[in-house]
GROMACS .gro file of C-alpha atoms in nm:
model
  249
    1MET     CA    1  17.619  12.426   4.942
    2HIS     CA    2  17.822  12.731   4.837
    3ARG     CA    3  18.074  12.900   5.064
    4MET     CA    4  18.139  13.271   5.031
    5LYS     CA    5  18.493  13.410   5.017
    6ALA     CA    6  18.445  13.747   5.182
    7GLY     CA    7  18.590  13.807   5.527
    8PRO     CA    8  18.394  13.849   5.849
    9VAL     CA    9  18.158  14.143   5.860
   10ILE     CA   10  18.158  14.365   6.167
   11ALA     CA   11  17.828  14.548   6.191
   12VAL     CA   12  17.930  14.856   6.387
   13LEU     CA   13  17.646  15.053   6.539
   14THR     CA   14  17.619  15.412   6.428
   15ALA     CA   15  17.729  15.675   6.673
   16GLY     CA   16  17.371  15.766   6.751
   17LEU     CA   17  17.265  15.410   6.824
   18ALA     CA   18  17.581  15.325   7.011
   19ALA     CA   19  17.527  15.615   7.240
   20LEU     CA   20  17.174  15.501   7.319
   21LEU     CA   21  17.221  15.126   7.328
   22ALA     CA   22  17.372  14.969   7.509
   23GLY     CA   23  16.668  12.703   6.112
   24CYS     CA   24  16.725  12.460   6.159
   25GLY     CA   25  16.587  12.173   6.354
   26GLY     CA   26  16.370  11.870   6.328
   27PRO     CA   27  16.009  11.812   6.427
   28ALA     CA   28  15.872  11.995   6.726
   29HIS     CA   29  15.903  11.877   7.083
   30PRO     CA   30  15.678  11.991   7.370
   31ALA     CA   31  15.767  12.319   7.539
   32ALA     CA   32  15.597  12.515   7.815
   33ALA     CA   33  15.506  12.818   7.606
   34SER     CA   34  15.185  12.987   7.503
   35ARG     CA   35  15.056  12.907   7.156
   36GLN     CA   36  14.919  13.259   7.129
   37PRO     CA   37  15.107  13.487   6.887
   38PRO     CA   38  15.381  13.685   7.066
   39ALA     CA   39  15.298  14.037   7.168
   40GLN     CA   40  15.401  14.284   6.904
   41PRO     CA   41  15.704  14.491   7.002
   42SER     CA   42  15.662  14.863   7.024
   43PRO     CA   43  15.934  15.127   7.046
   44SER     CA   44  15.986  15.270   7.390
   45PRO     CA   45  15.807  15.605   7.390
   46SER     CA   46  16.009  15.920   7.421
   47ALA     CA   47  15.947  16.093   7.749
   48SER     CA   48  15.989  16.448   7.869
   49ALA     CA   49  16.012  16.594   8.216
   50SER     CA   50  15.938  16.942   8.339
   51SER     CA   51  15.864  17.100   8.672
   52ALA     CA   52  15.497  17.079   8.768
   53ALA     CA   53  15.533  17.381   8.994
   54THR     CA   54  15.697  17.630   8.763
   55PRO     CA   55  15.721  17.638   8.384
   56GLY     CA   56  16.064  17.562   8.248
   57PRO     CA   57  16.247  17.410   7.952
   58THR     CA   58  16.155  17.052   7.868
   59GLN     CA   59  16.425  16.795   7.940
   60SER     CA   60  16.431  16.490   7.714
   61VAL     CA   61  16.469  16.152   7.878
   62THR     CA   62  16.647  15.872   7.693
   63PRO     CA   63  16.404  15.583   7.640
   64TRP     CA   64  16.510  15.247   7.780
   65PRO     CA   65  16.545  14.995   7.640
   66TYR     CA   66  16.615  15.162   7.309
   67VAL     CA   67  16.441  14.992   7.016
   68VAL     CA   68  16.422  15.070   6.645
   69PRO     CA   69  16.125  14.987   6.421
   70VAL     CA   70  16.204  14.677   6.211
   71PRO     CA   71  15.998  14.593   5.902
   72ALA     CA   72  15.782  14.286   5.952
   73ALA     CA   73  15.788  14.001   5.701
   74LYS     CA   74  15.477  13.986   5.485
   75ALA     CA   75  15.263  13.681   5.424
   76GLY     CA   76  15.239  13.548   5.070
   77GLN     CA   77  15.598  13.632   4.971
   78HIS     CA   78  15.853  13.370   4.870
   79GLN     CA   79  16.222  13.302   4.931
   80THR     CA   80  16.499  13.446   4.714
   81ARG     CA   81  16.864  13.350   4.663
   82GLN     CA   82  16.985  13.696   4.769
   83LEU     CA   83  17.273  13.674   5.017
   84PRO     CA   84  17.197  13.898   5.317
   85SER     CA   85  17.434  14.166   5.439
   86ALA     CA   86  17.521  14.257   5.797
   87ARG     CA   87  17.595  14.615   5.686
   88THR     CA   88  17.237  14.728   5.630
   89PRO     CA   89  17.032  14.963   5.849
   90VAL     CA   90  16.768  14.690   5.883
   91PHE     CA   91  17.019  14.441   6.021
   92ARG     CA   92  17.152  14.701   6.265
   93ALA     CA   93  16.794  14.768   6.374
   94GLU     CA   94  16.736  14.395   6.424
   95MET     CA   95  17.043  14.366   6.645
   96THR     CA   96  16.946  14.682   6.835
   97ASP     CA   97  16.612  14.524   6.919
   98LEU     CA   98  16.770  14.188   7.003
   99TRP     CA   99  16.994  14.365   7.253
  100ALA     CA  100  16.697  14.557   7.393
  101ALA     CA  101  16.523  14.224   7.448
  102VAL     CA  102  16.827  14.088   7.635
  103VAL     CA  103  16.889  14.383   7.864
  104SER     CA  104  16.521  14.416   7.956
  105ASP     CA  105  16.431  14.044   7.950
  106ARG     CA  106  16.148  14.118   7.707
  107PRO     CA  107  16.179  13.874   7.414
  108SER     CA  108  15.886  14.030   7.228
  109LEU     CA  109  16.099  14.338   7.155
  110ALA     CA  110  16.300  14.119   6.916
  111LEU     CA  111  16.002  13.957   6.744
  112HIS     CA  112  16.087  14.111   6.406
  113SER     CA  113  16.454  14.017   6.449
  114PHE     CA  114  16.348  13.652   6.479
  115PHE     CA  115  16.281  13.421   6.183
  116PRO     CA  116  15.923  13.499   6.078
  117LEU     CA  117  15.641  13.252   6.123
  118VAL     CA  118  15.512  13.329   5.772
  119ALA     CA  119  15.853  13.224   5.637
  120TYR     CA  120  15.892  12.920   5.862
  121GLU     CA  121  15.560  12.783   5.741
  122GLN     CA  122  15.707  12.777   5.390
  123VAL     CA  123  16.054  12.655   5.486
  124LYS     CA  124  15.976  12.357   5.708
  125ALA     CA  125  15.864  12.035   5.540
  126ILE     CA  126  15.695  11.897   5.851
  127ALA     CA  127  15.337  11.830   5.954
  128ASP     CA  128  15.272  12.146   6.156
  129PRO     CA  129  15.543  12.411   6.114
  130ALA     CA  130  15.337  12.674   6.297
  131ALA     CA  131  15.324  12.455   6.609
  132ASP     CA  132  15.697  12.390   6.581
  133TRP     CA  133  15.765  12.762   6.554
  134HIS     CA  134  15.556  12.844   6.862
  135ASP     CA  135  15.638  12.544   7.081
  136ARG     CA  136  16.005  12.501   6.998
  137LEU     CA  137  16.177  12.791   6.819
  138TRP     CA  138  16.003  13.085   6.984
  139ALA     CA  139  15.979  12.907   7.320
  140GLU     CA  140  16.355  12.838   7.319
  141PHE     CA  141  16.431  13.193   7.209
  142ARG     CA  142  16.234  13.330   7.504
  143LEU     CA  143  16.428  13.107   7.743
  144ASP     CA  144  16.760  13.204   7.585
  145VAL     CA  145  16.685  13.576   7.614
  146GLY     CA  146  16.616  13.518   7.983
  147ALA     CA  147  16.944  13.330   8.025
  148ALA     CA  148  17.141  13.609   7.854
  149HIS     CA  149  16.967  13.865   8.075
  150ALA     CA  150  17.060  13.663   8.384
  151LEU     CA  151  17.421  13.651   8.266
  152LEU     CA  152  17.432  14.032   8.258
  153GLY     CA  153  17.286  14.045   8.609
  154ARG     CA  154  17.304  14.385   8.775
  155GLN     CA  155  17.489  14.523   8.473
  156ALA     CA  156  17.193  14.466   8.240
  157ARG     CA  157  17.061  14.822   8.246
  158ARG     CA  158  17.402  14.974   8.180
  159ALA     CA  159  17.534  14.715   7.933
  160ARG     CA  160  17.589  14.871   7.590
  161LEU     CA  161  17.609  14.686   7.260
  162VAL     CA  162  17.927  14.789   7.079
  163ARG     CA  163  17.923  14.586   6.758
  164VAL     CA  164  17.802  14.264   6.600
  165ILE     CA  165  18.049  14.034   6.426
  166VAL     CA  166  17.900  13.817   6.151
  167PRO     CA  167  18.135  13.559   5.990
  168GLU     CA  168  17.981  13.593   5.646
  169SER     CA  169  18.277  13.419   5.484
  170GLU     CA  170  18.125  13.104   5.634
  171ALA     CA  171  17.773  13.164   5.502
  172ALA     CA  172  17.638  12.864   5.314
  173TRP     CA  173  17.328  12.801   5.105
  174ILE     CA  174  17.124  12.516   5.254
  175ASN     CA  175  16.948  12.323   4.980
  176PRO     CA  176  16.589  12.199   5.006
  177GLY     CA  177  16.568  11.852   5.153
  178VAL     CA  178  16.830  11.920   5.424
  179CYS     CA  179  16.728  11.951   5.790
  180TYR     CA  180  16.358  11.890   5.723
  181ASN     CA  181  16.348  12.191   5.492
  182GLY     CA  182  16.138  12.228   5.181
  183VAL     CA  183  16.284  12.567   5.083
  184GLY     CA  184  16.651  12.670   5.067
  185TYR     CA  185  16.810  12.956   5.261
  186TRP     CA  186  17.144  13.109   5.359
  187HIS     CA  187  17.284  13.009   5.698
  188VAL     CA  188  17.567  13.144   5.910
  189ALA     CA  189  17.668  13.016   6.252
  190GLY     CA  190  17.818  13.189   6.551
  191PRO     CA  191  17.790  13.568   6.510
  192ARG     CA  192  17.898  13.762   6.819
  193LEU     CA  193  17.722  14.036   7.015
  194VAL     CA  194  18.006  14.244   7.157
  195TYR     CA  195  17.908  14.462   7.450
  196ARG     CA  196  18.058  14.669   7.728
  197ALA     CA  197  17.948  14.622   8.088
  198GLY     CA  198  18.115  14.742   8.405
  199GLY     CA  199  18.399  14.891   8.203
  200GLN     CA  200  18.487  14.556   8.043
  201LEU     CA  201  18.439  14.437   7.686
  202ARG     CA  202  18.252  14.105   7.670
  203SER     CA  203  18.055  13.906   7.417
  204ILE     CA  204  17.801  13.630   7.364
  205GLY     CA  205  17.718  13.434   7.052
  206ILE     CA  206  17.413  13.394   6.835
  207ALA     CA  207  17.394  13.025   6.751
  208SER     CA  208  17.239  13.065   6.404
  209LEU     CA  209  17.120  13.324   6.157
  210ILE     CA  210  16.927  13.221   5.848
  211SER     CA  211  16.794  13.421   5.556
  212TRP     CA  212  16.454  13.515   5.426
  213ARG     CA  213  16.431  13.732   5.118
  214GLY     CA  214  16.776  13.886   5.157
  215ARG     CA  215  16.765  13.952   5.533
  216TRP     CA  216  16.938  13.777   5.820
  217TYR     CA  217  16.717  13.663   6.107
  218VAL     CA  218  16.796  13.496   6.439
  219VAL     CA  219  16.664  13.140   6.438
  220HIS     CA  220  16.860  12.990   6.730
  221PHE     CA  221  16.999  13.225   6.995
  222GLY     CA  222  17.155  13.030   7.281
  223GLY     CA  223  17.204  12.699   7.104
  224VAL     CA  224  17.083  12.468   6.830
  225LEU     CA  225  17.119  12.137   7.014
  226ARG     CA  226  16.965  12.182   7.356
  227SER     CA  227  17.163  12.062   7.656
  228THR     CA  228  16.909  12.184   7.910
  229ALA     CA  229  16.535  12.233   7.946
  230GLY     CA  230  16.603  12.598   8.033
  231GLY     CA  231  16.770  12.883   7.851
  232MET     CA  232  17.122  12.877   7.711
  233VAL     CA  233  17.389  13.140   7.640
  234ASP     CA  234  17.613  13.075   7.341
  235GLN     CA  235  17.986  13.090   7.428
  236PRO     CA  236  18.004  13.390   7.663
  237ALA     CA  237  18.355  13.539   7.663
  238VAL     CA  238  18.568  13.825   7.785
  239GLY     CA  239  18.653  14.030   7.477
  240PRO     CA  240  18.498  13.983   7.132
  241GLY     CA  241  18.529  13.606   7.136
  242VAL     CA  242  18.564  13.388   6.826
  243PRO     CA  243  18.282  13.368   6.569
  244GLY     CA  244  18.167  13.031   6.443
  245PRO     CA  245  18.253  12.751   6.405
  246PRO     CA  246  18.099  12.712   6.059
  247GLY     CA  247  17.852  12.443   5.971
  248GLY     CA  248  17.505  12.344   6.070
  249CYS     CA  249  17.181  12.439   5.904
   0.00000   0.00000   0.00000
């Protein structure tokens, strides 16, 4: 396990996005979730409005929730040792779509921000990794998105994501053979989604990010160890909160 020396990375949304926005685990356990593949996310279509009675200039309408196309992982590719960065446009797009999923309570919008099934089938050294992905990881993610949405309550539609804090100084390479894994990956615990709602700066955590081919992906959102059969929210706080603690896999 190697620890990086760089300081925390704050992935600040670009002005354009900010204006519009707002793997571990053991063998699977039963969960009340469909085994069908999740619906593919699609960007909210741009809309325009004009008077039906008299011609006039078209007025653009801001799509909500705002999503950004995120490249999907491809089958047949293999893991690399490249350390991901939280400064890339792809990572910002992933977090944009994660936030869109939270504010709208539509987990499928963040499908490509979530650790890919094609990667998980290679990483997990268990009998049926696809079943574990569907019945445990994705099922828990759906519940956690719902819990985060409930936390926002009436502020959900107006809540705006401000920045994402990733404690990359605590990133560690998880070797094969640890946590039921057959393939290694980078892991970082406790990034923070910092948002503004009702005029107040608040934040929630992301329990775990892990890497696949040089990209960070959400693998556990509300929590790694489950304390409830329902959804969880990781360390909600007033202000930016505190990333971490380090550790886990």
